[in-house]
Short mmCIF file of C-alpha atoms in Angstrom, two decimals:
data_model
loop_
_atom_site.label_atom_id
_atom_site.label_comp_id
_atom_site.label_asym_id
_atom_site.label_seq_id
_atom_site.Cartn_x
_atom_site.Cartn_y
_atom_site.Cartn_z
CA UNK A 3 61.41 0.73 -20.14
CA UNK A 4 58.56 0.62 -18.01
CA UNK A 5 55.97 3.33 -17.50
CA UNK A 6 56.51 4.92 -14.20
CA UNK A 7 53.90 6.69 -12.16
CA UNK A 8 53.04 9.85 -10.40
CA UNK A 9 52.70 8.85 -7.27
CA UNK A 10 53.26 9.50 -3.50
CA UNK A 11 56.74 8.37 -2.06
CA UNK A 12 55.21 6.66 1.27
CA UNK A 13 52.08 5.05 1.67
CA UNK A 14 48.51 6.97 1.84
CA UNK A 15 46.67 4.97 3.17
CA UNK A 16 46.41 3.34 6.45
CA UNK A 17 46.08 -0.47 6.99
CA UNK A 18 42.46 0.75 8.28
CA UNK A 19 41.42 2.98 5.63
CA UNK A 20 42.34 0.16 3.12
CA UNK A 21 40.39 -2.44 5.81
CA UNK A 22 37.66 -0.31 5.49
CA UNK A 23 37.82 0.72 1.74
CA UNK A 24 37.60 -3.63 0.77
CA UNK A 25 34.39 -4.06 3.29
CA UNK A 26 32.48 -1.23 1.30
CA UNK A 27 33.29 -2.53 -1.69
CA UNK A 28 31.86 -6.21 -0.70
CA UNK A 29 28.95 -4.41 0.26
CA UNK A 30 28.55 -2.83 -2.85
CA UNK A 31 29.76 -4.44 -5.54
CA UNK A 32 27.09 -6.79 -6.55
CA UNK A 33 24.57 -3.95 -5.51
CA UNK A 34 24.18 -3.07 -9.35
CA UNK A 35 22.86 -5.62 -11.80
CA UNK A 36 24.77 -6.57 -14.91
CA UNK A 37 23.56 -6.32 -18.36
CA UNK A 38 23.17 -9.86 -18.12
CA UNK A 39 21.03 -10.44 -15.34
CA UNK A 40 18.87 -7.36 -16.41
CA UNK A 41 18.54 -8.40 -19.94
CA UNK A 42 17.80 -12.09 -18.43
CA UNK A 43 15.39 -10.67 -15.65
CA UNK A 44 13.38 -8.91 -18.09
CA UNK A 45 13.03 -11.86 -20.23
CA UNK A 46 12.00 -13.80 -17.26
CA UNK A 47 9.42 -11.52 -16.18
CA UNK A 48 7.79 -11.07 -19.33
CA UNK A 49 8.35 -14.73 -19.93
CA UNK A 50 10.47 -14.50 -22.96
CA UNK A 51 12.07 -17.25 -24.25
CA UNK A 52 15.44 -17.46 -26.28
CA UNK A 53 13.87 -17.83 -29.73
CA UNK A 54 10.93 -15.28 -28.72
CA UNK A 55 13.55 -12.87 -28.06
CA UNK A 56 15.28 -13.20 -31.37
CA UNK A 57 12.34 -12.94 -33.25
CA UNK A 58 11.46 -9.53 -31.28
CA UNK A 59 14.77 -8.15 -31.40
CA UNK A 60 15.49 -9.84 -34.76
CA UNK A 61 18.98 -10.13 -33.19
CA UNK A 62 21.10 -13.56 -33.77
CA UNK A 63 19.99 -16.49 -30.97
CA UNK A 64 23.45 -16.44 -29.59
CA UNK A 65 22.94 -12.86 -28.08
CA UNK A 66 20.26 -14.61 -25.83
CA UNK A 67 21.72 -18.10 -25.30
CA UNK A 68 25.06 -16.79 -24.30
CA UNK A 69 23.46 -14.66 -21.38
CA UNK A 70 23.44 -17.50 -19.19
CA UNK A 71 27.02 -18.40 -19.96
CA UNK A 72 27.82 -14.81 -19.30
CA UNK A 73 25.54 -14.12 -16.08
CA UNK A 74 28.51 -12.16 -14.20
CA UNK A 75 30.40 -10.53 -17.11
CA UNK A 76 29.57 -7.10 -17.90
CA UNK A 77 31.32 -6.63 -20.79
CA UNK A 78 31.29 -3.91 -23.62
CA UNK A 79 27.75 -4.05 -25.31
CA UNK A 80 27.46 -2.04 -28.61
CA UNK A 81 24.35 0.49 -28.43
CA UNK A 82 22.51 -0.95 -31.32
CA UNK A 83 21.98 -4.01 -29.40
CA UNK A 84 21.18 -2.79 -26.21
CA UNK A 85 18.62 -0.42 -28.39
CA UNK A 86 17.52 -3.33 -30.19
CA UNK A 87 16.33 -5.40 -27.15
CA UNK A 88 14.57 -2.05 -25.95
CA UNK A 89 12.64 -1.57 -28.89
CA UNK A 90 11.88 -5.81 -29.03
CA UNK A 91 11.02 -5.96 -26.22
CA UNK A 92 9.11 -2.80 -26.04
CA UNK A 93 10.98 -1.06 -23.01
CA UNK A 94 10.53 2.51 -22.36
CA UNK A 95 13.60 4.92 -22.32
CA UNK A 96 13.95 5.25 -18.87
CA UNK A 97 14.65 0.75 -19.09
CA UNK A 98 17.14 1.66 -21.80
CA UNK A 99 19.05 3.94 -20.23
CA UNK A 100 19.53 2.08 -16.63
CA UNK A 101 20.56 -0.66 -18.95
CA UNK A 102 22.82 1.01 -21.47
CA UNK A 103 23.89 2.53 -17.98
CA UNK A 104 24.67 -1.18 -16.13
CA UNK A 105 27.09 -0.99 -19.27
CA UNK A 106 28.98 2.04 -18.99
CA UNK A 107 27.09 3.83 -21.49
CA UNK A 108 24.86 6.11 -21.72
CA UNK A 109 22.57 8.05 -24.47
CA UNK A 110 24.33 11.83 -25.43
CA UNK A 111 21.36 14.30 -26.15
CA UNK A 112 23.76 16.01 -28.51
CA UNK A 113 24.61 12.78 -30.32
CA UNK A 114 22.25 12.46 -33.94
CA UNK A 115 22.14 9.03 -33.20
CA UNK A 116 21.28 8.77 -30.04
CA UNK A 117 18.60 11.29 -30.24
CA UNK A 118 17.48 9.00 -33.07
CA UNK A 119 17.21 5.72 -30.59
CA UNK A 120 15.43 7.73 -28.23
CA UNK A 121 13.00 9.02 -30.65
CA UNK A 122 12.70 5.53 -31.40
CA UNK A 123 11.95 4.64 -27.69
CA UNK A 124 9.55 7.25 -27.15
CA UNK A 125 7.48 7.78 -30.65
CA UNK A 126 7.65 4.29 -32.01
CA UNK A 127 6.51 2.17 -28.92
CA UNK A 128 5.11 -1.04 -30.38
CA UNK A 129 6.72 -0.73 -33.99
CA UNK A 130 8.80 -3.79 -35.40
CA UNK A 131 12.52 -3.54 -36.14
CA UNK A 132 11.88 -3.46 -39.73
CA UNK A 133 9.60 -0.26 -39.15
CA UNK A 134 11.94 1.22 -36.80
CA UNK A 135 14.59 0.47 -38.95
CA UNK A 136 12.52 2.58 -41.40
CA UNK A 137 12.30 5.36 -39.29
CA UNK A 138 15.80 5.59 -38.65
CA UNK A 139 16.94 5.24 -42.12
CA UNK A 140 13.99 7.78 -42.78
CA UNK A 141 16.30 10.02 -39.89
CA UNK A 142 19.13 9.51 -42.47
CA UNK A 143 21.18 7.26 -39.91
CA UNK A 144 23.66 5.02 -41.62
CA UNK A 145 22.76 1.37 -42.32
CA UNK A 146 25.56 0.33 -39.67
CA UNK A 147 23.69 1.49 -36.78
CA UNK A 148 20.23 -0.37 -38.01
CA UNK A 149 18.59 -2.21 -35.08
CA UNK A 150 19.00 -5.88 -35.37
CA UNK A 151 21.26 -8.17 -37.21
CA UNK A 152 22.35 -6.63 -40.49
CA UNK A 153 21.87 -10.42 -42.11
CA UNK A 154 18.96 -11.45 -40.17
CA UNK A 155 15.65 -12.56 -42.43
CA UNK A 156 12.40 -12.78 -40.73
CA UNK A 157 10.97 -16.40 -41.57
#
């Protein structure tokens, strides 16, 4: 059986309305940046290079070498990464949010761990993973949510 609907018998809209409804949208829709080209714009701007980010972020190469492969998909990014790159690359919370927000996320002020990134973010500025890692065990958050990749060795 297929799911069926609540919807209105006749149509709604008019072939105008819908005309009109398209031409806004192909105004707008490439009017916010993508994870991607964020994550890529800051690296270009601060002249980061694939293995310079990993060794910031200490998050696995193929994070940054499948950006360019993924320049117009915005798909699901987990927190910790997005987090991750913030703290790497030394971004402020306000860069964090906009682009935890170009993802559909956002941080939750009544969230433990969330208040924990931000603290991160706004006390730790210029601390490496490892430290911040510290902190956040220190913050009793679970080893899951560590910044980084849970494998990753610093050589």
């Amino acid at each position: 059986m297929e799911p069926q609907y609540i919807t209105a018998e006749r149509f709604v809209l008019t072939d105008e309305e819908k005309k009109k409804f398209e031409e806004d949208y192909e105004l707008t829709s490439d009017a916010q940046k993508t994870y991607v080209e964020i994550i890529l714009g800051i690296m270009q701007k601060m002249g980061i290079d694939e293995e310079e980010a990993t060794s910031l972020t200490c998050l696995n190469k193929k994070v940054f070498t499948n950006l360019k492969r993924e320049e117009k998909v915005n798909s699901k990014v987990d927190k910790r990464i997005i987090i991750s790159i913030a703290v790497g690359f030394r971004l402020n919370v306000h860069m964090a949010e906009y682009i935890l927000e170009s993802c559909g996320q956002r941080f939750n002020t009544n969230d433990r761990l969330d208040m924990a990134y931000i603290y991160l973010l706004e006390k730790c500025k210029g601390k490496t993973i490892e430290e911040c890692n510290g902190v956040l065990r220190d913050l009793g958050i679970e080893g899951r949510y560590m910044l980084g990749e849970l494998s990753y060795k610093r050589t």
